[in-house]
Coordinates of C-alpha atoms in Angstrom, one line a residue:
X121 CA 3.4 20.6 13.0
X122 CA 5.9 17.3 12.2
X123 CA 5.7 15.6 8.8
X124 CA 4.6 12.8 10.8
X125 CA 1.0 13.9 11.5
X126 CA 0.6 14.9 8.1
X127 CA 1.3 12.1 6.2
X128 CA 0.1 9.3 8.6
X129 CA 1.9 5.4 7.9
X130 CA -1.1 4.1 6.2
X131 CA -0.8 0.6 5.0
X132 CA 0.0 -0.3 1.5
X133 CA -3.4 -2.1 0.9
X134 CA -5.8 1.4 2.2
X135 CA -3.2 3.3 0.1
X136 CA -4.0 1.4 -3.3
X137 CA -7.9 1.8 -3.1
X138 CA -7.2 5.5 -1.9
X139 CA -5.6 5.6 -5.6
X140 CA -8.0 3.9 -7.1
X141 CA -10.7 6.4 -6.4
X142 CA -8.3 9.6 -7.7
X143 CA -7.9 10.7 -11.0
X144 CA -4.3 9.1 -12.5
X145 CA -2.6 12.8 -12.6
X146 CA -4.1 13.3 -9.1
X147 CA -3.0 9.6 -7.8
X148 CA 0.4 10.3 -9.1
X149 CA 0.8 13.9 -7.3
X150 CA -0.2 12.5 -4.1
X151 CA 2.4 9.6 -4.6
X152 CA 5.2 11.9 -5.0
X153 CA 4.4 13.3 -1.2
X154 CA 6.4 10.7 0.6
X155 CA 8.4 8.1 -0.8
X156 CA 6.6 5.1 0.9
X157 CA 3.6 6.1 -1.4
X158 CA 5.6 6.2 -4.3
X159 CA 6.3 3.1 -3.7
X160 CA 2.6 1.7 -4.0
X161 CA 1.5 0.6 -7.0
X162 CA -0.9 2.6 -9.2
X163 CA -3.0 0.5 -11.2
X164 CA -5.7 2.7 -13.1
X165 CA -4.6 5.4 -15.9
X166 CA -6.8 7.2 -17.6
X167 CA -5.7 9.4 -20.1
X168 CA -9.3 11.8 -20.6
X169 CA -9.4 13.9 -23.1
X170 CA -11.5 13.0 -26.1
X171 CA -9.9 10.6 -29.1
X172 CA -10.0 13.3 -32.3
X173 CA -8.6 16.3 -30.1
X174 CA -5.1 15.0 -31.2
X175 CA -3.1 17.0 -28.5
X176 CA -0.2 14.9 -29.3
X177 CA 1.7 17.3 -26.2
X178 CA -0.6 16.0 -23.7
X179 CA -0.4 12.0 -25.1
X180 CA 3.8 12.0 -25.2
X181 CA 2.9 13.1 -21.2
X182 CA 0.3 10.3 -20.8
X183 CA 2.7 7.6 -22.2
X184 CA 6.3 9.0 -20.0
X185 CA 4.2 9.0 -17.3
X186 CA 3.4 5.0 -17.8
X187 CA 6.5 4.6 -18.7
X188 CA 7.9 6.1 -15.6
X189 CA 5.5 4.4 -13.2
X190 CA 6.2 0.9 -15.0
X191 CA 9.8 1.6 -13.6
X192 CA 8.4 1.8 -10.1
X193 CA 6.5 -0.8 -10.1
X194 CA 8.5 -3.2 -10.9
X195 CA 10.9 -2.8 -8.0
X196 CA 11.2 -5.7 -6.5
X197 CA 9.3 -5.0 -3.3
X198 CA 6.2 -4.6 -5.8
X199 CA 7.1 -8.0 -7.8
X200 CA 5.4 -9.7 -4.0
X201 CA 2.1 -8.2 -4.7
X202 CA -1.0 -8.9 -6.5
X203 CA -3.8 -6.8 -8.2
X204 CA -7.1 -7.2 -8.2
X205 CA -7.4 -4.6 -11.2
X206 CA -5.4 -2.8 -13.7
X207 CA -7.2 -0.6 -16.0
X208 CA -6.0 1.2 -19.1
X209 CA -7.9 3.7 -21.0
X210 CA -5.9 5.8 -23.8
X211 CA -7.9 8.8 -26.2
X212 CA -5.2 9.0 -28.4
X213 CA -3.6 5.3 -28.8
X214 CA -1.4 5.0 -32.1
X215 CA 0.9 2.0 -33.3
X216 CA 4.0 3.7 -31.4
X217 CA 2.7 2.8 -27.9
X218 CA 2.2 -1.0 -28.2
X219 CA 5.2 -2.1 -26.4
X220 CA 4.3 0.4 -23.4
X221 CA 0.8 -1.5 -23.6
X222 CA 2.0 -4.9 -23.6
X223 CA 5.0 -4.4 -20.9
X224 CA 1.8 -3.2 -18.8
X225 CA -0.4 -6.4 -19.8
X226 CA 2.7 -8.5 -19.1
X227 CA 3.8 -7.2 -15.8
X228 CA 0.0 -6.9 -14.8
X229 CA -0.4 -10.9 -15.6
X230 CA 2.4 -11.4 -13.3
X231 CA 0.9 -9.8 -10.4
X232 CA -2.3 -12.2 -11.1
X233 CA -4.5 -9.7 -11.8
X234 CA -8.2 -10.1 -11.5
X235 CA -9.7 -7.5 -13.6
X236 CA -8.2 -6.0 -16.3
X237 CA -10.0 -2.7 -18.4
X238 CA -7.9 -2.0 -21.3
X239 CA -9.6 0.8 -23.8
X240 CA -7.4 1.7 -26.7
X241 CA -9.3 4.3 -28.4
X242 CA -7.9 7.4 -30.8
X243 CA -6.5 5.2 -34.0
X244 CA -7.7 3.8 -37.3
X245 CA -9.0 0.0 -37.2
X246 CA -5.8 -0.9 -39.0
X247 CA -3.9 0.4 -36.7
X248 CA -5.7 -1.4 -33.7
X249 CA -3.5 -3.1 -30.8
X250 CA -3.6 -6.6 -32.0
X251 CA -4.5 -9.1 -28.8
X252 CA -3.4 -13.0 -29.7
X253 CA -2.8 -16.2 -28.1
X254 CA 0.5 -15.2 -26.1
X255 CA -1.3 -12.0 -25.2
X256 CA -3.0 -14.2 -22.4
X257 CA -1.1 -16.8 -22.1
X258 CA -0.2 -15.4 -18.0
X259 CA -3.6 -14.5 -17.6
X260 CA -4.7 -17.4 -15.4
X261 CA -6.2 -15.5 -12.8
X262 CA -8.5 -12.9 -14.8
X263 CA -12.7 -13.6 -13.6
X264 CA -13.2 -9.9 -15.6
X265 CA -12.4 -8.7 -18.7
X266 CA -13.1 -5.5 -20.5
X267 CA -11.5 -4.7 -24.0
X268 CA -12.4 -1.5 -26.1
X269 CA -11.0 -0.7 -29.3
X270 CA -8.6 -3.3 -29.8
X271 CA -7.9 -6.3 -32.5
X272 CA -8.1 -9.8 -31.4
X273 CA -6.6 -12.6 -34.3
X274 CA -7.0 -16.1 -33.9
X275 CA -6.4 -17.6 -30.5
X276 CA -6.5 -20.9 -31.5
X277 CA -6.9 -23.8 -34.3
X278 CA -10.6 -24.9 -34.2
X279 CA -10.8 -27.9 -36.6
X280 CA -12.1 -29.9 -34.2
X281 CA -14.1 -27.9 -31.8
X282 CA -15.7 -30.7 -30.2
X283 CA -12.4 -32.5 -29.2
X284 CA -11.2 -28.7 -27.9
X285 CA -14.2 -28.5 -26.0
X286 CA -13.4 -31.6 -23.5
X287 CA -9.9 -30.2 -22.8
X288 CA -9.6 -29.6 -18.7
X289 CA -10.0 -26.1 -17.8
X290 CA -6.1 -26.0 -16.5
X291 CA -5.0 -26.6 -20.7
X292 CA -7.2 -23.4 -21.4
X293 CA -5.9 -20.0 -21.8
X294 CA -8.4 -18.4 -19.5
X295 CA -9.6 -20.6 -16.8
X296 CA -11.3 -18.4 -14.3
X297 CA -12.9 -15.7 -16.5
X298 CA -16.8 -15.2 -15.7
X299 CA -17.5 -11.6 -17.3
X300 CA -15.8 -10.4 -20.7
X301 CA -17.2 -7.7 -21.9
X302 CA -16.2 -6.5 -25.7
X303 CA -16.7 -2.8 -27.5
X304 CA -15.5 -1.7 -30.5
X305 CA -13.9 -5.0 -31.4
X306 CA -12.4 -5.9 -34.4
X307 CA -12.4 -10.0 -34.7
X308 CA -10.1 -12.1 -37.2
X309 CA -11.8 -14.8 -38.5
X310 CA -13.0 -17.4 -36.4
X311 CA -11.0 -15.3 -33.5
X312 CA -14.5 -15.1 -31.4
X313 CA -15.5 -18.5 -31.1
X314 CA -11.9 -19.9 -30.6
X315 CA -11.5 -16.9 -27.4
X316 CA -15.0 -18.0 -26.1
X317 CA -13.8 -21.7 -25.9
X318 CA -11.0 -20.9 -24.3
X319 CA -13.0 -19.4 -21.2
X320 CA -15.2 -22.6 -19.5
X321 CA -16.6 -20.4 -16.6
X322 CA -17.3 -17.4 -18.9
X323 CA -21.1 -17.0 -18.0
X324 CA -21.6 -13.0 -18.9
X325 CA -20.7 -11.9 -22.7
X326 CA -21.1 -8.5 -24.1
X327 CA -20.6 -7.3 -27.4
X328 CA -21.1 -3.9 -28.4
X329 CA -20.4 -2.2 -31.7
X330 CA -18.0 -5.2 -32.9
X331 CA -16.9 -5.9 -36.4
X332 CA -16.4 -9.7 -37.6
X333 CA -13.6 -10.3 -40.8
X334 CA -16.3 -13.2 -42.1
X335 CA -19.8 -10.8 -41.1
X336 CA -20.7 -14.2 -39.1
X337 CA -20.8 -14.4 -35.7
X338 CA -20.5 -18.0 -33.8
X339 CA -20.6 -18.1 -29.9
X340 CA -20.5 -22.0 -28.3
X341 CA -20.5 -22.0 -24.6
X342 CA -21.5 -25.2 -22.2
X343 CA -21.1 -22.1 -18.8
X344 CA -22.6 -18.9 -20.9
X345 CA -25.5 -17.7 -18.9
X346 CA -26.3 -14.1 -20.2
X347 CA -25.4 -12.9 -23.9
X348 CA -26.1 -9.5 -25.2
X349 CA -25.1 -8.5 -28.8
X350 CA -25.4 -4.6 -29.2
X351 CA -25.0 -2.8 -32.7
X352 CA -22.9 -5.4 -34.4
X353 CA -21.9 -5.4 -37.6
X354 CA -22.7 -9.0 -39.1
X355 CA -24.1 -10.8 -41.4
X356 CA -25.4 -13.9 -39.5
X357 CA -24.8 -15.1 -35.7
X358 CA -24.8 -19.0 -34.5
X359 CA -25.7 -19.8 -31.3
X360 CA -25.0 -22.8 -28.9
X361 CA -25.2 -22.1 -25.8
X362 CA -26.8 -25.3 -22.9
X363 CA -27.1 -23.0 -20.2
X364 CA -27.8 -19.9 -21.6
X365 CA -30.4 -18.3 -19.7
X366 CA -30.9 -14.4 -21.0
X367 CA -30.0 -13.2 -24.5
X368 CA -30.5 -9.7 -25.8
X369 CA -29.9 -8.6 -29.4
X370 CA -30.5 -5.0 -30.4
X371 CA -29.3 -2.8 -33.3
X372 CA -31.0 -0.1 -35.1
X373 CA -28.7 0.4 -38.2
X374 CA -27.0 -3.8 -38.0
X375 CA -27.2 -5.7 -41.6
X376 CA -28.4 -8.7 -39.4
X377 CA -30.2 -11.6 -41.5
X378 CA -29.8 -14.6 -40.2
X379 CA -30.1 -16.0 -36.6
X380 CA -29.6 -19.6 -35.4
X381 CA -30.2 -20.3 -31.5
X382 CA -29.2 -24.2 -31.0
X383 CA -28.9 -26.0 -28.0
X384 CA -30.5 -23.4 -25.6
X385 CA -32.4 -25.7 -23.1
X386 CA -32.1 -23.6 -20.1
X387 CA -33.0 -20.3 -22.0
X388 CA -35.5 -18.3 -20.3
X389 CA -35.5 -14.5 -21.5
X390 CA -34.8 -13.4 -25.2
X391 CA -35.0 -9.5 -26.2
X392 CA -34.4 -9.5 -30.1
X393 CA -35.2 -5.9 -31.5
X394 CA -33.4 -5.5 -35.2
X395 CA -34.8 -4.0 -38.1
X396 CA -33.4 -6.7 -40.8
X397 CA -33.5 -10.0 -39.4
X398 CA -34.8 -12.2 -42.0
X399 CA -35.3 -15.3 -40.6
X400 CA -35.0 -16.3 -37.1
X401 CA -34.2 -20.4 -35.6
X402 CA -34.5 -21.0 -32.2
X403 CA -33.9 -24.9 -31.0
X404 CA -34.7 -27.0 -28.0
X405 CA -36.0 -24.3 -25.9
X406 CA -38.1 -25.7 -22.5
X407 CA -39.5 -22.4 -21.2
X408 CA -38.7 -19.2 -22.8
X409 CA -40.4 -15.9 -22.8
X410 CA -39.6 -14.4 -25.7
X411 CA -40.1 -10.5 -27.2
X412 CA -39.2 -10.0 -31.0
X413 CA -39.1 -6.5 -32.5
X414 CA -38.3 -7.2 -36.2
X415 CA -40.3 -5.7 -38.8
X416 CA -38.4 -7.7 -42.0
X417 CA -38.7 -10.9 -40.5
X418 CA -40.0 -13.1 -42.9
X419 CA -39.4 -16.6 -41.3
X420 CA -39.3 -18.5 -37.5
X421 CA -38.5 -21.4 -36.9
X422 CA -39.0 -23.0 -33.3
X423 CA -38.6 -26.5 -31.9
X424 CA -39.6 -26.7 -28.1
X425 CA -42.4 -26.5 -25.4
X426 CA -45.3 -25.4 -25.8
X427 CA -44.6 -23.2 -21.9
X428 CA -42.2 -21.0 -23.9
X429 CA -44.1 -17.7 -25.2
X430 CA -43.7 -15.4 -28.1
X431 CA -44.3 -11.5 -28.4
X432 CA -43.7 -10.7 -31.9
X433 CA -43.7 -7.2 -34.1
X434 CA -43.4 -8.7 -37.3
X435 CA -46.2 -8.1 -39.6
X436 CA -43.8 -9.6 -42.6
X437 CA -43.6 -12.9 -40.9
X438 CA -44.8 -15.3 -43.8
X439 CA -43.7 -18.6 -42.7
X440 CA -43.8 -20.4 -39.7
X441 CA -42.5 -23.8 -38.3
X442 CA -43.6 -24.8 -35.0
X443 CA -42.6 -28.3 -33.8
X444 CA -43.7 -28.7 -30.6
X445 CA -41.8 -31.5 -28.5
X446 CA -43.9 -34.5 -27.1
X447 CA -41.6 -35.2 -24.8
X448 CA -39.3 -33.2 -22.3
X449 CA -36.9 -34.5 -19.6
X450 CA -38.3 -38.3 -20.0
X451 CA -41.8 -37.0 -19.7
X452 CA -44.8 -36.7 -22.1
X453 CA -46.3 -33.4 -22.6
X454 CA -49.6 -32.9 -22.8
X455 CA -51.4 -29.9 -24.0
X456 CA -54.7 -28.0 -23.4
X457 CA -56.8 -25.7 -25.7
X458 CA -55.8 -22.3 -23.6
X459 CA -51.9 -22.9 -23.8
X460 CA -52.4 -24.2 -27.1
X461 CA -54.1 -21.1 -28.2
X462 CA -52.1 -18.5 -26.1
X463 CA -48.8 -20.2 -27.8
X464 CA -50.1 -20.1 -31.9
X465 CA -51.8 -16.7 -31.7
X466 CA -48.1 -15.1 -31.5
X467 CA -47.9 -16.1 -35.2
X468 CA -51.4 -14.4 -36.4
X469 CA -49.4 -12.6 -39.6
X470 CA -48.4 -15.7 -40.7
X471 CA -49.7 -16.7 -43.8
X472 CA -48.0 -20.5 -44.1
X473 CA -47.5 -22.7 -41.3
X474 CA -45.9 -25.9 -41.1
X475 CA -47.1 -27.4 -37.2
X476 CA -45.6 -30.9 -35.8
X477 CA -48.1 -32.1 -32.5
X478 CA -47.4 -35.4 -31.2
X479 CA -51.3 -36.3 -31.5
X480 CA -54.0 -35.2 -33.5
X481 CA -56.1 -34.6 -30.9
X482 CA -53.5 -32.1 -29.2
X483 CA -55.6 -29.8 -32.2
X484 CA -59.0 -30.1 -31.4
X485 CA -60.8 -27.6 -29.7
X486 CA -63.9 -27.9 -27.9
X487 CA -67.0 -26.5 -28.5
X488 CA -67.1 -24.9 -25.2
X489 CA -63.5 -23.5 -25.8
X490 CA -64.6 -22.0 -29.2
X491 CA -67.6 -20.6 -27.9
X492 CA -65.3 -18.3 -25.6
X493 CA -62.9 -17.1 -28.0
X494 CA -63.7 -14.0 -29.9
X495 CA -61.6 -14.5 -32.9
X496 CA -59.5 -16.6 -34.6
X497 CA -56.2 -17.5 -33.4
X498 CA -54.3 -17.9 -36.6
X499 CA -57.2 -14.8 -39.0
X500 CA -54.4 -14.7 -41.9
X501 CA -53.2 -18.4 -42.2
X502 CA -53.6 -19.6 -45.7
X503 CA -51.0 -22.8 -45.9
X504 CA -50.6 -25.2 -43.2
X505 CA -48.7 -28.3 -43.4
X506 CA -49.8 -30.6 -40.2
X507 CA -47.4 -33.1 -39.0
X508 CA -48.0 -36.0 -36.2
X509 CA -46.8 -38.9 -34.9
X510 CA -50.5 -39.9 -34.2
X511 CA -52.9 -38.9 -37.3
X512 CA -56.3 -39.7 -37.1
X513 CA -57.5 -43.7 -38.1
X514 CA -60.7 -43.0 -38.7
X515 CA -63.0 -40.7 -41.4
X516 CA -64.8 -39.0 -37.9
X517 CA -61.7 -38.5 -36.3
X518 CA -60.4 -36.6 -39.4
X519 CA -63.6 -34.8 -40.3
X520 CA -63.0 -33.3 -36.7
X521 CA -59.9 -32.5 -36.6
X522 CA -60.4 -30.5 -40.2
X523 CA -63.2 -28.4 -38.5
X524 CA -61.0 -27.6 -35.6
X525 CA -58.5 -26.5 -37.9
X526 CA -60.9 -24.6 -40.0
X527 CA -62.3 -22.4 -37.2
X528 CA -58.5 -21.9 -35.8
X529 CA -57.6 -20.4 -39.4
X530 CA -60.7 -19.6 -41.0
X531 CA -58.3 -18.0 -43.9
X532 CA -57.3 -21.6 -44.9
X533 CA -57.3 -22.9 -48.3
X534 CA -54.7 -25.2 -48.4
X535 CA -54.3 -28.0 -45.6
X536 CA -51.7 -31.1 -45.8
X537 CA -51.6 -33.8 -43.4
X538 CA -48.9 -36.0 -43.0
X539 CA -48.1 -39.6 -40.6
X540 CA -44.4 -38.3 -39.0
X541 CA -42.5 -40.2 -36.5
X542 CA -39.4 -38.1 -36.0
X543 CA -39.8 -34.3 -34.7
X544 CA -35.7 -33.9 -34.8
X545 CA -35.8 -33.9 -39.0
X546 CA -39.0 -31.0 -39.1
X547 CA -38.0 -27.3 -39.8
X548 CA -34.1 -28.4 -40.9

């Protein structure tokens, strides 16, 4: 049988995702069967092996391998191609092979990658491969970006966030990213929020088990649609974020306090299970459907709709500040005793309550309503502060409205009123 009929002239493009599906040592052997294949580019190494098995034999192999295939690939018939991925996954990564990792990230910016996996695992965090500004600076063409184990510094100078912020996508380091997904990250100061400015189109962000130099995490987005936070260590996370849509936050062992949600209009779904969340703010939300596992938390704050609904595990909450918008989109809101009810019985623990209504009225519930209720809505409130834009004029108006508010919280022994004109002020 002729060579011919066994190795077939595939072309180039069916012979890269043939590699992509092998093993790297098995993509390479294959390779080395005619010299047209070694002459495609192979774009996904994978060193195996687990990161404390220290078979430094096997690693030295791993990085003469790159080495050698970095030499092939940058013949200049490959210097015409482009990637859609390159992925890079080391077990055993030490300070020695950062200039084989960055002569990969460079040539693979050249080629205008799409996707680029780069999992640095096996060395101390001190020892992480530091990613900066010039790290990217080729990296026009990356939609997806997955980074393990790594160090990112400072990207940029973020004095003036808001001025950055109106820059034109082409002045941006990564233009066309969508996805970025980040494990095992260790973040200089302020490196997070300056990296997620840099990406306008980012709409997916992940971050798993990251570590933050300041314990303070701060995401602003105008493009971010889905956010989930996994097992970070941090102290406190700001959030602004128009568009953002989904946001999940979930850690078991996190020293979480403190979270601020600002600016999240569009947000629809929000999953928060930590155990020490303290206090929780969430801002200018239209219509969210919200589930909160946190058994510390001691405080919420929300300004929004009254659409937006609240699951809570929190028999700690204490105190509570509701303000719910009048307005939304130009139009007036009006409410009705079974949203009204469905919306404030979330916060049963709560044993103080500051509440901002655009009319007094908003809180009284018929007779007819009461009568088909079988328990209070609000059985432990105590303290309740009650803010509106239209108080009641007159002695019967008031006299009903405290009975309403009396058979809501029938725990109440301390109720102020109080004549307020602008919601944007309550719960700061």
């Amino acid at each position: 049988m002729g060579a011919h009929t066994i190795l077939p002239d595939i072309p180039d493009d069916v012979l890269k995702q043939m590699f992509q599906f092998l093993p790297t040592k098995a993509a390479i052997c294959v390779s080395c069967l005619s010299k047209h294949w070694q002459g495609v580019p192979i774009s996904d190494f994978d060193e195996g092996g687990k990161h404390d098995d220290y078979n430094f034999d096997e690693h030295r192999k791993f990085i003469n391998m790159l080495k050698f295939q970095l030499v092939l690939c940058e013949k200049e018939k490959q210097r015409q191609t482009t990637w859609d991925k390159f992925r890079l996954r080391m077990t055993r990564y030490s300070a020695r092979d950062a200039t084989i990792v960055y002569k990969w990230l460079k040539f693979s910016f050249e080629r205008s990658v799409k996707e680029l996996d780069l999992s640095l695992r096996g060395s101390r965090v001190q020892n992480y491969y530091y990613l900066c500004r010039t790290s990217f600076i080729n990296a026009k063409s990356l939609t997806i970006l997955n980074l393990e184990s790594v160090r990112i510094k400072i990207i940029m100078d973020i004095d003036n966030g808001e001025e950055y912020y109106e820059q034109r996508p082409e002045s941006l380091l990564l233009p066309s990213l969508k996805t970025m997904s980040l494990k095992d990250v260790q973040f200089d100061s302020d490196a997070l929020i300056s990296l997620v400015w840099d990406c306008p189109l980012l709409e997916y962000l992940t971050l798993t088990s990251c570590r933050f130099d300041w314990d303070d995490i701060v995401i602003a987005s105008k493009s971010l649609k889905s956010l989930e936070l996994k097992h970070c260590e941090t102290y406190q996370v700001h959030l602004y974020a128009d568009n953002l849509e989904h946001l999940t936050v979930f850690s078991s062992t996190s020293s979480l306090d403190n979270m601020y949600l600002e600016r999240c209009f569009n947000l629809k779904y929000m999953n928060i299970c930590d155990p020490h969340l303290y206090h929780l703010s969430v801002q200018g939300c239209h219509d969210v459907n919200g589930t909160i596992d946190a058994p510390r938390l001691h405080s919420f704050i929300f300004r929004g709709h009254l659409k937006s609904k609240f699951s809570f595990r929190a028999p700690n909450l204490r105190a509570a500040y509701i303000i719910l918008l009048d307005k939304w989109g130009g139009e007036l809101s009006t409410f009705n005793n079974g949203e009204l009810k469905y919306f404030l019985q979330a916060f049963g623990s709560s044993t103080g309550m500051i509440l901002y209504v655009y009319d007094f009225s908003d809180l009284i519930f018929s007779e007819e309503f009461r009568k088909s209720c079988s328990s209070p809505i609000l059985p432990n409130l105590q303290n309740l502060k009650l803010l509106m834009r239209n108080p009641p004029t007159n002695f019967g108006d008031d006299e009903d409205l405290m009975e309403s508010l009396h058979w809501m919280a029938p725990s109440l022994e301390d109720i102020t009123t109080q004549h307020f004109i602008n919601s944007q002020t309550v719960g700061s």
